[in-house]
Amino acid sequence: EAGVTQFPSHSVIEKGQTVTLRCDPISGHDNLYWYRRVMGKEIKFLLHFVKESKQDESGMPNNRFLAERTGGTYSTLKVQPAELEDSGVYFCASSQLNNLVYNEQFFGPGTRLTVL
Amino acid sequence: DAKTTQPTSMDCAEGRAANLPCNHSTISGNEYVYWYRQIHSQGPQYIIHGLKNNETNEMASLIITEDRKSSTLILPHATLRDTAVYYCIVRVVFAGTALIFGKGTTLSVSS
């Protein structure tokens, strides 16, 4: 079974440009999360989808970030316009939806974003 | 969420047991202890979780003190591939809870 995949693995853009990151969760996983780690900092939660709905977007830093999950399958995270402080590694994770037990989150390899 | 305290770094010889401590003295009754790790350049990986009983799986063992104020993750026979940052996370568990990562413990396993 394929794990969580993310595309691209690396992206280098200039300040002010737009970048779109993609995450394909494990098939059948209704929970999808975005996290990021900026240089020297801890991994921070950005937002959580349940199927196509945003369950929690409290971690989104500002309105330059837009996440979508149309159809409840893959998700995209768009940064527009990108700023220098957006550089870091963006992780996507997915898990099964089961209210009775804890389901581990499976993480993708991350997208390394560099804004110049 | 309860705050956790972990040592910044630890060393372990290959083949020996690695015991990683975590202090969570403000843990509440409905909060679980989770452990994840991040091997360099990879995404975090789930290891184990528990409420109050000791837990064991194919990767590790989790020992939680009776008062639940601290726990220890045990890798029984550490290998070089276990070199990673280990995160102890305390959260209320329900479906879909996001993870809150701290600084973790950098474990270095050497031959």
PDB file of C-alpha atoms in Angstrom:
ATOM      1  CA  GLU A   1       0.000   0.000   0.000  1.00  0.00           C
ATOM      2  CA  ALA A   2       1.350   3.415  -0.953  1.00  0.00           C
ATOM      3  CA  GLY A   3       2.101   5.848   1.840  1.00  0.00           C
ATOM      4  CA  VAL A   4       1.406   9.550   1.967  1.00  0.00           C
ATOM      5  CA  THR A   5       2.980  11.249  -1.009  1.00  0.00           C
ATOM      6  CA  GLN A   6       3.844  14.891  -1.459  1.00  0.00           C
ATOM      7  CA  PHE A   7       4.769  16.892  -4.515  1.00  0.00           C
ATOM      8  CA  PRO A   8       7.103  18.526  -5.200  1.00  0.00           C
ATOM      9  CA  SER A   9       9.858  17.315  -2.925  1.00  0.00           C
ATOM     10  CA  HIS A  10      11.650  20.643  -3.293  1.00  0.00           C
ATOM     11  CA  SER A  11      10.551  24.051  -4.507  1.00  0.00           C
ATOM     12  CA  VAL A  12      12.634  27.187  -4.851  1.00  0.00           C
ATOM     13  CA  ILE A  13      10.739  30.373  -5.646  1.00  0.00           C
ATOM     14  CA  GLU A  14      11.251  34.094  -5.354  1.00  0.00           C
ATOM     15  CA  LYS A  15       9.515  36.312  -2.890  1.00  0.00           C
ATOM     16  CA  GLY A  16       6.129  37.356  -4.201  1.00  0.00           C
ATOM     17  CA  GLN A  17       5.609  34.282  -6.349  1.00  0.00           C
ATOM     18  CA  THR A  18       2.954  31.641  -5.836  1.00  0.00           C
ATOM     19  CA  VAL A  19       3.581  28.012  -4.966  1.00  0.00           C
ATOM     20  CA  THR A  20       1.162  25.118  -4.674  1.00  0.00           C
ATOM     21  CA  LEU A  21       2.014  22.035  -2.678  1.00  0.00           C
ATOM     22  CA  ARG A  22       0.153  18.801  -3.149  1.00  0.00           C
ATOM     23  CA  CYS A  23      -0.525  15.937  -0.775  1.00  0.00           C
ATOM     24  CA  ASP A  24      -1.993  12.553  -1.618  1.00  0.00           C
ATOM     25  CA  PRO A  25      -3.073  10.766   1.565  1.00  0.00           C
ATOM     26  CA  ILE A  26      -3.269   7.045   2.068  1.00  0.00           C
ATOM     27  CA  SER A  27      -6.322   5.694   0.304  1.00  0.00           C
ATOM     28  CA  GLY A  28      -9.334   5.612   2.604  1.00  0.00           C
ATOM     29  CA  HIS A  29      -7.938   8.079   5.121  1.00  0.00           C
ATOM     30  CA  ASP A  30     -10.510  10.772   5.767  1.00  0.00           C
ATOM     31  CA  ASN A  31      -8.311  12.806   8.108  1.00  0.00           C
ATOM     32  CA  LEU A  32      -5.690  14.937   6.412  1.00  0.00           C
ATOM     33  CA  TYR A  33      -3.331  17.340   8.161  1.00  0.00           C
ATOM     34  CA  TRP A  34      -0.794  19.939   7.144  1.00  0.00           C
ATOM     35  CA  TYR A  35       2.175  20.777   9.350  1.00  0.00           C
ATOM     36  CA  ARG A  36       5.321  22.755   8.736  1.00  0.00           C
ATOM     37  CA  ARG A  37       8.723  23.282  10.224  1.00  0.00           C
ATOM     38  CA  VAL A  38      10.462  26.555   9.609  1.00  0.00           C
ATOM     39  CA  MET A  39      14.210  26.818  10.131  1.00  0.00           C
ATOM     40  CA  GLY A  40      15.240  26.231  13.718  1.00  0.00           C
ATOM     41  CA  LYS A  41      11.684  25.919  14.951  1.00  0.00           C
ATOM     42  CA  GLU A  42       9.440  23.082  16.019  1.00  0.00           C
ATOM     43  CA  ILE A  43       6.979  21.298  13.776  1.00  0.00           C
ATOM     44  CA  LYS A  44       3.758  23.300  13.846  1.00  0.00           C
ATOM     45  CA  PHE A  45       0.213  22.239  12.976  1.00  0.00           C
ATOM     46  CA  LEU A  46      -1.431  24.225  10.189  1.00  0.00           C
ATOM     47  CA  LEU A  47      -4.821  22.684   9.540  1.00  0.00           C
ATOM     48  CA  HIS A  48      -6.924  19.554   9.542  1.00  0.00           C
ATOM     49  CA  PHE A  49      -9.426  18.260   6.996  1.00  0.00           C
ATOM     50  CA  VAL A  50     -12.070  15.649   7.603  1.00  0.00           C
ATOM     51  CA  LYS A  51     -12.930  14.506   4.131  1.00  0.00           C
ATOM     52  CA  GLU A  52     -13.414  17.743   2.202  1.00  0.00           C
ATOM     53  CA  SER A  53     -14.280  19.904   5.214  1.00  0.00           C
ATOM     54  CA  LYS A  54     -11.860  22.028   7.209  1.00  0.00           C
ATOM     55  CA  GLN A  55     -12.143  20.744  10.755  1.00  0.00           C
ATOM     56  CA  ASP A  56      -9.509  22.994  12.298  1.00  0.00           C
ATOM     57  CA  GLU A  57      -7.510  25.718  10.591  1.00  0.00           C
ATOM     58  CA  SER A  58      -6.294  27.433  13.728  1.00  0.00           C
ATOM     59  CA  GLY A  59      -2.657  26.958  12.779  1.00  0.00           C
ATOM     60  CA  MET A  60      -2.791  28.737   9.433  1.00  0.00           C
ATOM     61  CA  PRO A  61      -0.407  31.691   9.803  1.00  0.00           C
ATOM     62  CA  ASN A  62      -2.253  34.220   7.648  1.00  0.00           C
ATOM     63  CA  ASN A  63      -4.501  34.640   4.635  1.00  0.00           C
ATOM     64  CA  ARG A  64      -1.646  34.101   2.198  1.00  0.00           C
ATOM     65  CA  PHE A  65      -2.134  30.395   2.823  1.00  0.00           C
ATOM     66  CA  LEU A  66      -5.050  28.583   1.221  1.00  0.00           C
ATOM     67  CA  ALA A  67      -5.710  24.867   1.616  1.00  0.00           C
ATOM     68  CA  GLU A  68      -8.223  22.856  -0.320  1.00  0.00           C
ATOM     69  CA  ARG A  69      -9.322  19.256  -0.458  1.00  0.00           C
ATOM     70  CA  THR A  70     -11.914  19.034  -3.173  1.00  0.00           C
ATOM     71  CA  GLY A  71     -13.631  15.662  -3.302  1.00  0.00           C
ATOM     72  CA  GLY A  72     -12.042  14.592  -0.071  1.00  0.00           C
ATOM     73  CA  THR A  73      -9.046  12.961  -1.677  1.00  0.00           C
ATOM     74  CA  TYR A  74      -5.824  14.864  -2.337  1.00  0.00           C
ATOM     75  CA  SER A  75      -5.158  18.274  -0.853  1.00  0.00           C
ATOM     76  CA  THR A  76      -3.335  21.365  -2.037  1.00  0.00           C
ATOM     77  CA  LEU A  77      -1.739  24.122  -0.012  1.00  0.00           C
ATOM     78  CA  LYS A  78      -1.191  27.358  -1.909  1.00  0.00           C
ATOM     79  CA  VAL A  79       1.028  30.155  -0.685  1.00  0.00           C
ATOM     80  CA  GLN A  80       0.319  33.454  -2.447  1.00  0.00           C
ATOM     81  CA  PRO A  81       2.353  35.626  -2.373  1.00  0.00           C
ATOM     82  CA  ALA A  82       5.246  33.787  -0.773  1.00  0.00           C
ATOM     83  CA  GLU A  83       7.405  35.578   1.764  1.00  0.00           C
ATOM     84  CA  LEU A  84      10.903  34.775   3.016  1.00  0.00           C
ATOM     85  CA  GLU A  85       9.572  33.526   6.356  1.00  0.00           C
ATOM     86  CA  ASP A  86       7.518  30.863   4.582  1.00  0.00           C
ATOM     87  CA  SER A  87      10.666  28.855   3.882  1.00  0.00           C
ATOM     88  CA  GLY A  88      10.674  25.507   5.593  1.00  0.00           C
ATOM     89  CA  VAL A  89       9.501  21.929   5.255  1.00  0.00           C
ATOM     90  CA  TYR A  90       5.789  21.315   4.816  1.00  0.00           C
ATOM     91  CA  PHE A  91       4.508  17.938   5.956  1.00  0.00           C
ATOM     92  CA  CYS A  92       1.233  16.294   5.168  1.00  0.00           C
ATOM     93  CA  ALA A  93      -0.208  13.498   7.287  1.00  0.00           C
ATOM     94  CA  SER A  94      -3.290  11.335   7.095  1.00  0.00           C
ATOM     95  CA  SER A  95      -5.174   8.977   9.369  1.00  0.00           C
ATOM     96  CA  GLN A  96      -8.310   6.910   9.419  1.00  0.00           C
ATOM     97  CA  LEU A  97     -11.505   8.373  10.780  1.00  0.00           C
ATOM     98  CA  ASN A  98     -12.615   6.367  13.783  1.00  0.00           C
ATOM     99  CA  ASN A  99     -14.145   8.032  16.810  1.00  0.00           C
ATOM    100  CA  LEU A 100     -13.554   5.051  19.072  1.00  0.00           C
ATOM    101  CA  VAL A 101      -9.807   4.621  18.907  1.00  0.00           C
ATOM    102  CA  TYR A 102      -6.707   6.625  18.265  1.00  0.00           C
ATOM    103  CA  ASN A 103      -5.461   6.231  14.738  1.00  0.00           C
ATOM    104  CA  GLU A 104      -1.831   7.030  14.126  1.00  0.00           C
ATOM    105  CA  GLN A 105      -0.998   9.740  11.700  1.00  0.00           C
ATOM    106  CA  PHE A 106       1.101   8.706   8.722  1.00  0.00           C
ATOM    107  CA  PHE A 107       3.367  11.436   7.476  1.00  0.00           C
ATOM    108  CA  GLY A 108       4.634  12.126   4.010  1.00  0.00           C
ATOM    109  CA  PRO A 109       8.282  12.942   3.280  1.00  0.00           C
ATOM    110  CA  GLY A 110       7.601  16.657   3.172  1.00  0.00           C
ATOM    111  CA  THR A 111       8.083  19.442   0.650  1.00  0.00           C
ATOM    112  CA  ARG A 112      11.088  21.662   1.229  1.00  0.00           C
ATOM    113  CA  LEU A 113      10.133  25.209   0.252  1.00  0.00           C
ATOM    114  CA  THR A 114      12.795  27.858  -0.189  1.00  0.00           C
ATOM    115  CA  VAL A 115      11.734  31.445  -0.795  1.00  0.00           C
ATOM    116  CA  LEU A 116      14.519  33.700  -2.066  1.00  0.00           C
TER     117      LEU A 116
ATOM    118  CA  ASP B   1      -2.588  20.319  26.676  1.00  0.00           C
ATOM    119  CA  ALA B   2      -0.105  19.188  29.274  1.00  0.00           C
ATOM    120  CA  LYS B   3       3.438  20.451  28.813  1.00  0.00           C
ATOM    121  CA  THR B   4       6.176  17.890  28.307  1.00  0.00           C
ATOM    122  CA  THR B   5       9.849  18.127  29.179  1.00  0.00           C
ATOM    123  CA  GLN B   6      12.473  16.002  27.459  1.00  0.00           C
ATOM    124  CA  PRO B   7      16.255  16.054  27.511  1.00  0.00           C
ATOM    125  CA  THR B   8      17.708  17.829  24.518  1.00  0.00           C
ATOM    126  CA  SER B   9      19.965  14.970  23.506  1.00  0.00           C
ATOM    127  CA  MET B  10      21.043  11.475  24.462  1.00  0.00           C
ATOM    128  CA  ASP B  11      23.636   9.002  23.256  1.00  0.00           C
ATOM    129  CA  CYS B  12      23.339   5.245  23.068  1.00  0.00           C
ATOM    130  CA  ALA B  13      25.644   2.457  21.961  1.00  0.00           C
ATOM    131  CA  GLU B  14      24.382   0.208  19.195  1.00  0.00           C
ATOM    132  CA  GLY B  15      22.773  -2.934  20.568  1.00  0.00           C
ATOM    133  CA  ARG B  16      22.076  -1.405  23.952  1.00  0.00           C
ATOM    134  CA  ALA B  17      18.712  -0.286  25.260  1.00  0.00           C
ATOM    135  CA  ALA B  18      17.834   3.365  24.746  1.00  0.00           C
ATOM    136  CA  ASN B  19      15.699   4.814  27.529  1.00  0.00           C
ATOM    137  CA  LEU B  20      14.168   8.161  26.656  1.00  0.00           C
ATOM    138  CA  PRO B  21      12.458   9.990  29.525  1.00  0.00           C
ATOM    139  CA  CYS B  22       9.589  12.431  29.357  1.00  0.00           C
ATOM    140  CA  ASN B  23       8.150  14.523  32.150  1.00  0.00           C
ATOM    141  CA  HIS B  24       4.474  15.487  31.962  1.00  0.00           C
ATOM    142  CA  SER B  25       3.653  16.437  35.534  1.00  0.00           C
ATOM    143  CA  THR B  26       0.502  18.401  34.595  1.00  0.00           C
ATOM    144  CA  ILE B  27      -1.103  15.573  32.633  1.00  0.00           C
ATOM    145  CA  SER B  28      -4.848  15.253  33.135  1.00  0.00           C
ATOM    146  CA  GLY B  29      -6.878  12.095  33.426  1.00  0.00           C
ATOM    147  CA  ASN B  30      -8.093  12.002  29.848  1.00  0.00           C
ATOM    148  CA  GLU B  31      -4.758  12.717  28.205  1.00  0.00           C
ATOM    149  CA  TYR B  32      -2.694  10.055  26.512  1.00  0.00           C
ATOM    150  CA  VAL B  33       1.055   9.928  26.025  1.00  0.00           C
ATOM    151  CA  TYR B  34       2.195   9.528  22.421  1.00  0.00           C
ATOM    152  CA  TRP B  35       5.654   9.050  21.009  1.00  0.00           C
ATOM    153  CA  TYR B  36       6.685   9.922  17.494  1.00  0.00           C
ATOM    154  CA  ARG B  37      10.123  10.180  15.964  1.00  0.00           C
ATOM    155  CA  GLN B  38      11.625  11.955  13.000  1.00  0.00           C
ATOM    156  CA  ILE B  39      14.552  10.430  11.232  1.00  0.00           C
ATOM    157  CA  HIS B  40      16.589  12.985   9.327  1.00  0.00           C
ATOM    158  CA  SER B  41      14.908  14.242   6.138  1.00  0.00           C
ATOM    159  CA  GLN B  42      11.828  12.074   6.658  1.00  0.00           C
ATOM    160  CA  GLY B  43       8.374  12.802   7.982  1.00  0.00           C
ATOM    161  CA  PRO B  44       7.569  11.996  11.618  1.00  0.00           C
ATOM    162  CA  GLN B  45       6.729   8.378  12.389  1.00  0.00           C
ATOM    163  CA  TYR B  46       4.373   7.028  15.041  1.00  0.00           C
ATOM    164  CA  ILE B  47       5.981   4.764  17.626  1.00  0.00           C
ATOM    165  CA  ILE B  48       3.577   4.010  20.457  1.00  0.00           C
ATOM    166  CA  HIS B  49       1.004   5.518  22.793  1.00  0.00           C
ATOM    167  CA  GLY B  50      -0.540   4.766  26.187  1.00  0.00           C
ATOM    168  CA  LEU B  51      -2.848   6.014  28.913  1.00  0.00           C
ATOM    169  CA  LYS B  52      -1.730   4.462  32.184  1.00  0.00           C
ATOM    170  CA  ASN B  53      -0.684   0.895  31.511  1.00  0.00           C
ATOM    171  CA  ASN B  54       2.666  -0.051  30.097  1.00  0.00           C
ATOM    172  CA  GLU B  55       2.542  -0.750  26.392  1.00  0.00           C
ATOM    173  CA  THR B  56       4.750  -2.723  24.035  1.00  0.00           C
ATOM    174  CA  ASN B  57       4.779  -3.135  20.288  1.00  0.00           C
ATOM    175  CA  GLU B  58       7.267  -4.261  17.700  1.00  0.00           C
ATOM    176  CA  MET B  59       9.145  -0.978  17.858  1.00  0.00           C
ATOM    177  CA  ALA B  60       9.333  -0.061  21.512  1.00  0.00           C
ATOM    178  CA  SER B  61       7.983  -0.219  25.033  1.00  0.00           C
ATOM    179  CA  LEU B  62       6.324   2.603  26.917  1.00  0.00           C
ATOM    180  CA  ILE B  63       6.556   2.709  30.686  1.00  0.00           C
ATOM    181  CA  ILE B  64       4.231   5.178  32.429  1.00  0.00           C
ATOM    182  CA  THR B  65       4.664   5.854  36.119  1.00  0.00           C
ATOM    183  CA  GLU B  66       1.768   5.089  38.423  1.00  0.00           C
ATOM    184  CA  ASP B  67       1.052   8.782  39.000  1.00  0.00           C
ATOM    185  CA  ARG B  68       1.326   9.330  35.229  1.00  0.00           C
ATOM    186  CA  LYS B  69       3.580  12.322  35.681  1.00  0.00           C
ATOM    187  CA  SER B  70       6.391  10.829  33.672  1.00  0.00           C
ATOM    188  CA  SER B  71       7.086   8.110  31.151  1.00  0.00           C
ATOM    189  CA  THR B  72       9.973   6.360  29.466  1.00  0.00           C
ATOM    190  CA  LEU B  73      10.231   5.142  25.912  1.00  0.00           C
ATOM    191  CA  ILE B  74      12.455   2.101  25.626  1.00  0.00           C
ATOM    192  CA  LEU B  75      14.088   0.929  22.423  1.00  0.00           C
ATOM    193  CA  PRO B  76      15.341  -2.467  23.587  1.00  0.00           C
ATOM    194  CA  HIS B  77      18.183  -2.936  21.113  1.00  0.00           C
ATOM    195  CA  ALA B  78      19.051   0.360  19.490  1.00  0.00           C
ATOM    196  CA  THR B  79      20.470   0.343  15.982  1.00  0.00           C
ATOM    197  CA  LEU B  80      22.104   3.079  13.938  1.00  0.00           C
ATOM    198  CA  ARG B  81      18.794   3.531  12.122  1.00  0.00           C
ATOM    199  CA  ASP B  82      17.181   4.586  15.397  1.00  0.00           C
ATOM    200  CA  THR B  83      19.161   7.821  15.357  1.00  0.00           C
ATOM    201  CA  ALA B  84      16.398  10.426  15.243  1.00  0.00           C
ATOM    202  CA  VAL B  85      14.542  13.134  17.136  1.00  0.00           C
ATOM    203  CA  TYR B  86      12.006  11.579  19.506  1.00  0.00           C
ATOM    204  CA  TYR B  87       8.890  13.493  20.494  1.00  0.00           C
ATOM    205  CA  CYS B  88       6.789  12.883  23.573  1.00  0.00           C
ATOM    206  CA  ILE B  89       3.307  14.360  23.056  1.00  0.00           C
ATOM    207  CA  VAL B  90       0.494  14.543  25.576  1.00  0.00           C
ATOM    208  CA  ARG B  91      -2.992  15.102  24.200  1.00  0.00           C
ATOM    209  CA  VAL B  92      -6.607  14.334  24.770  1.00  0.00           C
ATOM    210  CA  VAL B  93      -7.446  11.601  22.344  1.00  0.00           C
ATOM    211  CA  PHE B  94     -10.402  11.753  20.065  1.00  0.00           C
ATOM    212  CA  ALA B  95     -10.706  11.191  16.404  1.00  0.00           C
ATOM    213  CA  GLY B  96      -8.611  13.580  14.419  1.00  0.00           C
ATOM    214  CA  THR B  97      -6.628  15.297  17.147  1.00  0.00           C
ATOM    215  CA  ALA B  98      -3.742  17.265  15.671  1.00  0.00           C
ATOM    216  CA  LEU B  99      -0.297  16.699  17.130  1.00  0.00           C
ATOM    217  CA  ILE B 100       1.611  19.330  19.079  1.00  0.00           C
ATOM    218  CA  PHE B 101       5.356  18.827  18.687  1.00  0.00           C
ATOM    219  CA  GLY B 102       7.901  20.165  21.128  1.00  0.00           C
ATOM    220  CA  LYS B 103      11.650  20.196  20.703  1.00  0.00           C
ATOM    221  CA  GLY B 104      12.046  16.476  21.378  1.00  0.00           C
ATOM    222  CA  THR B 105      15.149  14.472  22.257  1.00  0.00           C
ATOM    223  CA  THR B 106      17.851  13.917  19.682  1.00  0.00           C
ATOM    224  CA  LEU B 107      19.008  10.329  20.121  1.00  0.00           C
ATOM    225  CA  SER B 108      22.367   9.464  18.610  1.00  0.00           C
ATOM    226  CA  VAL B 109      23.159   5.759  18.301  1.00  0.00           C
ATOM    227  CA  SER B 110      26.773   4.949  17.604  1.00  0.00           C
ATOM    228  CA  SER B 111      28.693   1.761  16.911  1.00  0.00           C
TER     229      SER B 111
END
